[in-house]
PDB file of C-alpha atoms in Angstrom:
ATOM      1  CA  UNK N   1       0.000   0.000   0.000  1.00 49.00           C
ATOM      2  CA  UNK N   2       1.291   3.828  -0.512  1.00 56.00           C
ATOM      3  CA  UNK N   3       1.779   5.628   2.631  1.00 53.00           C
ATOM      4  CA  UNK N   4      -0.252   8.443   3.364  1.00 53.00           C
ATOM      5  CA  UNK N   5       2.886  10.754   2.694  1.00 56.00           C
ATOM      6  CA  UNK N   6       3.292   8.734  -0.515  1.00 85.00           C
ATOM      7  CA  UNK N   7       0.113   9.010  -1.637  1.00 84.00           C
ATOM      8  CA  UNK N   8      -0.058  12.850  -1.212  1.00 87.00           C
ATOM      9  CA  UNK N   9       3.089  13.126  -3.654  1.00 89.00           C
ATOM     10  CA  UNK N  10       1.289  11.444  -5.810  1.00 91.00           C
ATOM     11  CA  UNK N  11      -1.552  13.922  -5.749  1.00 92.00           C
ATOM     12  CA  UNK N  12       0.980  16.811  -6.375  1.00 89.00           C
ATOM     13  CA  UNK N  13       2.969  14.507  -9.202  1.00 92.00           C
ATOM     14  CA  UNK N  14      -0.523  14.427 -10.930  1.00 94.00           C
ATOM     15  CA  UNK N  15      -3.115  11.920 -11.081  1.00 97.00           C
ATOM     16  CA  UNK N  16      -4.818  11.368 -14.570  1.00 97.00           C
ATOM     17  CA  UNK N  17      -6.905   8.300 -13.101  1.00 97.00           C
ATOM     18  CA  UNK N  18      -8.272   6.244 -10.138  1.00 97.00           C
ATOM     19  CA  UNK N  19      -9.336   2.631 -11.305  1.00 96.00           C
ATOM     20  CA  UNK N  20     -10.986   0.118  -9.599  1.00 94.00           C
ATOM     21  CA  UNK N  21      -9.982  -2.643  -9.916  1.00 91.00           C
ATOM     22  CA  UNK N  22     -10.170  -6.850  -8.030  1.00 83.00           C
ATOM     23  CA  UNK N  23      -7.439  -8.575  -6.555  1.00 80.00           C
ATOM     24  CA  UNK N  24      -8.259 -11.784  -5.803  1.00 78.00           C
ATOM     25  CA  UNK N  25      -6.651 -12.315  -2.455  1.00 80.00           C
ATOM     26  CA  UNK N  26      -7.421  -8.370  -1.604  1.00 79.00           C
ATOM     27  CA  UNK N  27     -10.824  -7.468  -2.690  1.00 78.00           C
ATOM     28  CA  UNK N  28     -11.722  -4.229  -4.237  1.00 84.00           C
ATOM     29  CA  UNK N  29      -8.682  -2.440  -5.075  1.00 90.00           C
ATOM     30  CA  UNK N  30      -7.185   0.224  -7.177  1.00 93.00           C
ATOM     31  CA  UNK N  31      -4.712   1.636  -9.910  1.00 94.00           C
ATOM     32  CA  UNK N  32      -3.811   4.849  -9.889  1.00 96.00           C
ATOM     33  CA  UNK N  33      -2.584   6.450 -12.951  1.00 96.00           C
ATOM     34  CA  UNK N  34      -0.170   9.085 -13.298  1.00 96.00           C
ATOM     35  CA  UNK N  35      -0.591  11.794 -15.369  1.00 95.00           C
ATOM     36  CA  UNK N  36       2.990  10.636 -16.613  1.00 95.00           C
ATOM     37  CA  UNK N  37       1.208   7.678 -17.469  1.00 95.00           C
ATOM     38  CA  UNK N  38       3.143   5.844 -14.842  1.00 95.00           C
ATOM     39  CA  UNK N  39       0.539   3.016 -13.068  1.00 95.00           C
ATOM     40  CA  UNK N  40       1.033   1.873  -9.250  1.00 94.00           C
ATOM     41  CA  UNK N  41      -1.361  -0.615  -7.335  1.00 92.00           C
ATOM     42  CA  UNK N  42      -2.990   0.972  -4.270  1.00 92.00           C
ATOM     43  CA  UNK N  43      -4.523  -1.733  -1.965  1.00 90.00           C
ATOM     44  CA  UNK N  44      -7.349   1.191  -0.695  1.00 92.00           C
ATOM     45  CA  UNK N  45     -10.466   1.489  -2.715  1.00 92.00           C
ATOM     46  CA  UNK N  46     -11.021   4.612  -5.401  1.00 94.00           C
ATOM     47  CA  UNK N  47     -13.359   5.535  -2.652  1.00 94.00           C
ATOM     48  CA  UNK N  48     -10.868   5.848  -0.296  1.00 94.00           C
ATOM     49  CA  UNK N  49      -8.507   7.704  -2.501  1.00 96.00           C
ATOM     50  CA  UNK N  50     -10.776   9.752  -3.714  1.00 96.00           C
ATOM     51  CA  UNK N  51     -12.123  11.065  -0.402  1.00 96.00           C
ATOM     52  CA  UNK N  52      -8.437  11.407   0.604  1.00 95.00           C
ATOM     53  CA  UNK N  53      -7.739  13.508  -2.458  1.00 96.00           C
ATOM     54  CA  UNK N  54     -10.763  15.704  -1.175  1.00 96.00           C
ATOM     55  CA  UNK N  55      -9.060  16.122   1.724  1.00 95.00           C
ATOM     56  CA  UNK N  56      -6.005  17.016   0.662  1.00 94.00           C
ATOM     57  CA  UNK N  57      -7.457  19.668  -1.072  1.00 94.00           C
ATOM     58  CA  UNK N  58      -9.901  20.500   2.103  1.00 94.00           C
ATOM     59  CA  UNK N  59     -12.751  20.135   0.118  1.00 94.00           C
ATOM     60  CA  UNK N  60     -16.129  18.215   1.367  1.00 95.00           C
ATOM     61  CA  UNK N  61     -17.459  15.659  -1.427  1.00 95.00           C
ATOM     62  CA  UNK N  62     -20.669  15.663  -0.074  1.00 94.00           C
ATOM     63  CA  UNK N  63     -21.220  20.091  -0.233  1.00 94.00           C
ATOM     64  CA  UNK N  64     -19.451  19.825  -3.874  1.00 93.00           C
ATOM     65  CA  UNK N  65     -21.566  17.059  -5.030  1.00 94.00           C
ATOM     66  CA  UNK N  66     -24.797  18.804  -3.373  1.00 94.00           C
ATOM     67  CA  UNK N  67     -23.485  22.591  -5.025  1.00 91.00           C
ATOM     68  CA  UNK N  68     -22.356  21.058  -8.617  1.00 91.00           C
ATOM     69  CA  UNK N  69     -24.842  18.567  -8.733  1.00 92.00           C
ATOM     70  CA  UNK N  70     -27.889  21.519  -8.654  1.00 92.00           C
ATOM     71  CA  UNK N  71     -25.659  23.280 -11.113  1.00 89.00           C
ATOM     72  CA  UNK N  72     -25.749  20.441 -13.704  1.00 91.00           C
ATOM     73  CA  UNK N  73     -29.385  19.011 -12.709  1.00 91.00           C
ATOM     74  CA  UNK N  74     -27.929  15.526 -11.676  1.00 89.00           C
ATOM     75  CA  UNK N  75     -27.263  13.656  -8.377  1.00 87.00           C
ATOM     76  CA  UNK N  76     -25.394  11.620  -9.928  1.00 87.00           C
ATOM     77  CA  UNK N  77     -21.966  11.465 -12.059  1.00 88.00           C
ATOM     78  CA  UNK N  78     -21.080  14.991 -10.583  1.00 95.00           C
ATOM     79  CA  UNK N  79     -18.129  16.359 -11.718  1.00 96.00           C
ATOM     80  CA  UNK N  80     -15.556  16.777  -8.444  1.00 96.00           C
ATOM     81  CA  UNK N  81     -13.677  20.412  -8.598  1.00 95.00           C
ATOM     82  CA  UNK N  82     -11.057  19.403  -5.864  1.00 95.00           C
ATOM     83  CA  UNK N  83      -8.839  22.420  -7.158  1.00 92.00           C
ATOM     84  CA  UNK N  84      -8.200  24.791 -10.019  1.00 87.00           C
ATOM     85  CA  UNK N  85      -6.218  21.686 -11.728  1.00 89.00           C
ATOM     86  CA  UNK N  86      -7.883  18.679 -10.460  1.00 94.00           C
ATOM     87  CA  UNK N  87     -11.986  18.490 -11.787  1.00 96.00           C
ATOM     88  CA  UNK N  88     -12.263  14.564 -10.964  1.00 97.00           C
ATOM     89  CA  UNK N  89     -15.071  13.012 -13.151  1.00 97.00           C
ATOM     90  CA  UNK N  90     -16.905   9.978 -11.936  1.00 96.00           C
ATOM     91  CA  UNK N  91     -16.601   7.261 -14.584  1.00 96.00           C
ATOM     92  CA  UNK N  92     -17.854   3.717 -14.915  1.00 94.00           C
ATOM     93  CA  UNK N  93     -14.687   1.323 -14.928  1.00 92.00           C
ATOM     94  CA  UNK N  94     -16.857  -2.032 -13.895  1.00 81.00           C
ATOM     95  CA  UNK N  95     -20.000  -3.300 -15.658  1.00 73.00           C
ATOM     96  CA  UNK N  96     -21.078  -4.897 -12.382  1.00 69.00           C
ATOM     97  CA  UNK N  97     -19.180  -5.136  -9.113  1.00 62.00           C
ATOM     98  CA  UNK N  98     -17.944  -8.040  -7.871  1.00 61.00           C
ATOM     99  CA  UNK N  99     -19.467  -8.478  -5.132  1.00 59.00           C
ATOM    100  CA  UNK N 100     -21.443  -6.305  -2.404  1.00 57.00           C
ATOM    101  CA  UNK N 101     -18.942  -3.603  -1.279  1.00 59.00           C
ATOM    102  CA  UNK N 102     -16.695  -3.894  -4.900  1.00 60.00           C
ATOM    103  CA  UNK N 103     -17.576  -0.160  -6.673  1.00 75.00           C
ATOM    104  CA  UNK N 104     -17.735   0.188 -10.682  1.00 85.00           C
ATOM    105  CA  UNK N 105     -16.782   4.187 -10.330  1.00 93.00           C
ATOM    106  CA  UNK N 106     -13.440   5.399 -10.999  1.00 96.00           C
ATOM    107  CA  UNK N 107     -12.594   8.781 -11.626  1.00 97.00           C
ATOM    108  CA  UNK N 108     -10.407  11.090 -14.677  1.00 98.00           C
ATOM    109  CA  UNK N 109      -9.035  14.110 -14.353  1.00 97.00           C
ATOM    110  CA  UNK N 110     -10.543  16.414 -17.035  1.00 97.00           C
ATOM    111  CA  UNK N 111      -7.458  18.255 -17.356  1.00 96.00           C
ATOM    112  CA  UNK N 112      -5.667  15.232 -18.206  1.00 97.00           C
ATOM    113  CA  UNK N 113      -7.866  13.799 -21.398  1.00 98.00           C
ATOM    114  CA  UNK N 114      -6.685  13.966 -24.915  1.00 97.00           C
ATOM    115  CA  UNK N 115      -9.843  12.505 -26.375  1.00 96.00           C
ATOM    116  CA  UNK N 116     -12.595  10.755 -26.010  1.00 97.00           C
ATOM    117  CA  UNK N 117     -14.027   7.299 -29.246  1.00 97.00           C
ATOM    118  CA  UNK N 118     -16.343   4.780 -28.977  1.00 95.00           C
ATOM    119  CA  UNK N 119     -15.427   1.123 -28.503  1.00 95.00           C
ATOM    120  CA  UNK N 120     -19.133  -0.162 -28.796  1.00 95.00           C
ATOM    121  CA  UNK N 121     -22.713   1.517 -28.486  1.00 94.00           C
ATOM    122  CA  UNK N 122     -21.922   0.622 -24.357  1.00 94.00           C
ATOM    123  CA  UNK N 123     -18.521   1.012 -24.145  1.00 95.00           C
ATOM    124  CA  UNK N 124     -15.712   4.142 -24.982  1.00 97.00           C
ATOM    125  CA  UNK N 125     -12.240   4.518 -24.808  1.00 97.00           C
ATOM    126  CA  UNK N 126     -10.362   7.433 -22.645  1.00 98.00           C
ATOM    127  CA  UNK N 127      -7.168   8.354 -24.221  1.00 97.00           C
ATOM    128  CA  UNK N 128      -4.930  10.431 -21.662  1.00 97.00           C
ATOM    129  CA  UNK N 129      -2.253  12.949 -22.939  1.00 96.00           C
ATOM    130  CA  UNK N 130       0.108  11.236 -22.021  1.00 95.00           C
ATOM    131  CA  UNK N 131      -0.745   8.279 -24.238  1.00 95.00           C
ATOM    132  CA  UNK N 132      -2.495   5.858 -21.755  1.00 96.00           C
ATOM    133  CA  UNK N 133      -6.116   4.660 -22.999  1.00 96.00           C
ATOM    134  CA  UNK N 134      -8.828   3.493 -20.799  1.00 96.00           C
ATOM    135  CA  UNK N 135     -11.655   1.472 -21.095  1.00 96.00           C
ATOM    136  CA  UNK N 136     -15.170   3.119 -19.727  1.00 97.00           C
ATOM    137  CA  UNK N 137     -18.425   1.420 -19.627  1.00 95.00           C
ATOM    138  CA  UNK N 138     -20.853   4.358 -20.855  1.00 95.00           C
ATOM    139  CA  UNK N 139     -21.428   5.335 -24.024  1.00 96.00           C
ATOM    140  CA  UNK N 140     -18.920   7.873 -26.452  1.00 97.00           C
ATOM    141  CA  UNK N 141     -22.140  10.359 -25.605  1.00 96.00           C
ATOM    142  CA  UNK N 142     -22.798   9.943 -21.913  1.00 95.00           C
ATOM    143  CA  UNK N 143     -19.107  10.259 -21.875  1.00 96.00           C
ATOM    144  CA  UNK N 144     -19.322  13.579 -23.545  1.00 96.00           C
ATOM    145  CA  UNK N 145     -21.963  14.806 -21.636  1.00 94.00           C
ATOM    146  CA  UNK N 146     -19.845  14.294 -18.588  1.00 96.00           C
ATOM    147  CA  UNK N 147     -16.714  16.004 -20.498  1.00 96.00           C
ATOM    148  CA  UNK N 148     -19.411  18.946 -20.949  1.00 95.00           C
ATOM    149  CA  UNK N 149     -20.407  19.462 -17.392  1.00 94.00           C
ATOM    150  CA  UNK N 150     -17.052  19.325 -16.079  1.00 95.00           C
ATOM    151  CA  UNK N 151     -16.038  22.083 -18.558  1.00 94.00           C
ATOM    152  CA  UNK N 152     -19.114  23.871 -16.889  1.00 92.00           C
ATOM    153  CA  UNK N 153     -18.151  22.768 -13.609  1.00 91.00           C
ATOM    154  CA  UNK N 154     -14.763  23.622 -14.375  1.00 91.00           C
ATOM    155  CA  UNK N 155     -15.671  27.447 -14.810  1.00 90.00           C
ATOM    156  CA  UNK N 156     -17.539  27.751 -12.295  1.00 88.00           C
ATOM    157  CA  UNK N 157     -15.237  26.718 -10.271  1.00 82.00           C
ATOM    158  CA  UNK N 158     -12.291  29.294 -11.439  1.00 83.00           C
ATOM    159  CA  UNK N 159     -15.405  32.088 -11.425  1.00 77.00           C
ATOM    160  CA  UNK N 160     -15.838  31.237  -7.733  1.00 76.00           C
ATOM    161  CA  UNK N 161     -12.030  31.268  -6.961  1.00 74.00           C
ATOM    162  CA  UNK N 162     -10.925  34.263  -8.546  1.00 69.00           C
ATOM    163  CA  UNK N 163     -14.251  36.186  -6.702  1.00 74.00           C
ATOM    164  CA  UNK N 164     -12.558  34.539  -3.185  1.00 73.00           C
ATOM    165  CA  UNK N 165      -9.244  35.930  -4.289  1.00 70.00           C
ATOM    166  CA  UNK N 166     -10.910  39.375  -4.909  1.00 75.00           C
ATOM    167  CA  UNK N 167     -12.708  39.303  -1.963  1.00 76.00           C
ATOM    168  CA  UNK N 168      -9.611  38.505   0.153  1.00 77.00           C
ATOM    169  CA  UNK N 169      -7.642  41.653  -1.325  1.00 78.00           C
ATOM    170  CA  UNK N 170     -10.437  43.601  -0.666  1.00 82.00           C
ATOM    171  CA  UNK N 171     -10.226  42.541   3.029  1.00 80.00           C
ATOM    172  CA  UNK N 172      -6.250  42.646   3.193  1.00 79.00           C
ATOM    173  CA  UNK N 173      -7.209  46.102   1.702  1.00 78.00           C
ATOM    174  CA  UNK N 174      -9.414  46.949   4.389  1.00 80.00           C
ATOM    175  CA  UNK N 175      -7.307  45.916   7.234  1.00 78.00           C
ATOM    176  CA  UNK N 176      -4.505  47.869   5.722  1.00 77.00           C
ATOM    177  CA  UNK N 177      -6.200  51.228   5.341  1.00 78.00           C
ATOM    178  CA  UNK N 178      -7.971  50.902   8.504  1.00 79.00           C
ATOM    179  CA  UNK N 179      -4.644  50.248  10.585  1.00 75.00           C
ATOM    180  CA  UNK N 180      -2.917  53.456   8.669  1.00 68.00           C
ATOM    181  CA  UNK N 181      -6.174  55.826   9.813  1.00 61.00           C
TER     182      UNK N 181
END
């Protein structure tokens, strides 16, 4: 398993990809995929990471899913704006789990696709930029409907962060002219 300290490196290396996948003598377990297109086996599930990644980033998965999900008019398959470079989409990796705590989700980075082609009418193909492909089971236009509410998602996001940013000099601002009176 990657250490909590290693894990967190791997979050500021880049990740283009959490993957569920099953190991037979571990259960549900998961790849994660570098945006170097480097792979290493993580023995926690994509839930797991995923909620760690939130927390690296101080977020709270269930406020952004609740605030992006009324955005986009969906509960589900909510784009996840962790930071102004990481907009984590929910994807299906699994057509059915395993068994009754084995997830199908996974999650892509948005920044970190090249394109998007069908495979079959149920099945598409992620390709990363840095050449890694990945296998999805939803179709080339639920995929780009997910592509199109994380762009959405995505500018929302950097609308809302630049206003904090504003608002903050406005306060440092503030403070400064009120001290100098």
């Amino acid at each position: 398993m990657v250490a909590k300290e290693n894990f967190e490196a791997l979050i500021n290396e880049g990740i283009a990809a959490l993957i569920p996948i099953y190991e037979k003598d571990q259960g549900n377990t998961s790849i994660v995929v570098l945006k170097n297109g480097k792979e290493i086996r993580e023995n926690r599930t994509v839930k797991a990471l995923i909620s760690r990644m939130a927390r690296h980033f101080g977020k709270d998965l269930t406020l952004i899913r609740k605030e992006y999900g009324r955005v986009i008019h969906r509960r589900n398959g909510v784009p996840l704006p962790l930071s102004s470079f990481y907009i984590m989409i929910p994807v299906k990796f699994r057509e059915k789990p395993f068994s009754l705590n084995d997830g199908t989700l996974g999650y892509v980075s948005f920044y970190e696709i090249e394109k998007v082609k069908e495979k079959d009418k149920k099945r598409s193909l992620i390709l990363f930029r840095c050449g890694k492909e990945v296998e999805v089971y939803l179709s080339l236009s639920t995929v780009n409907s997910y592509l199109k509410d994380a762009k959405l998602v995505s500018k929302i996001n950097e609308d809302k962060e630049n206003m904090e940013n504003k608002l903050r000099v406005i306060e440092l601002l503030s403070e400064l002219f009120s001290k100098s009176s």
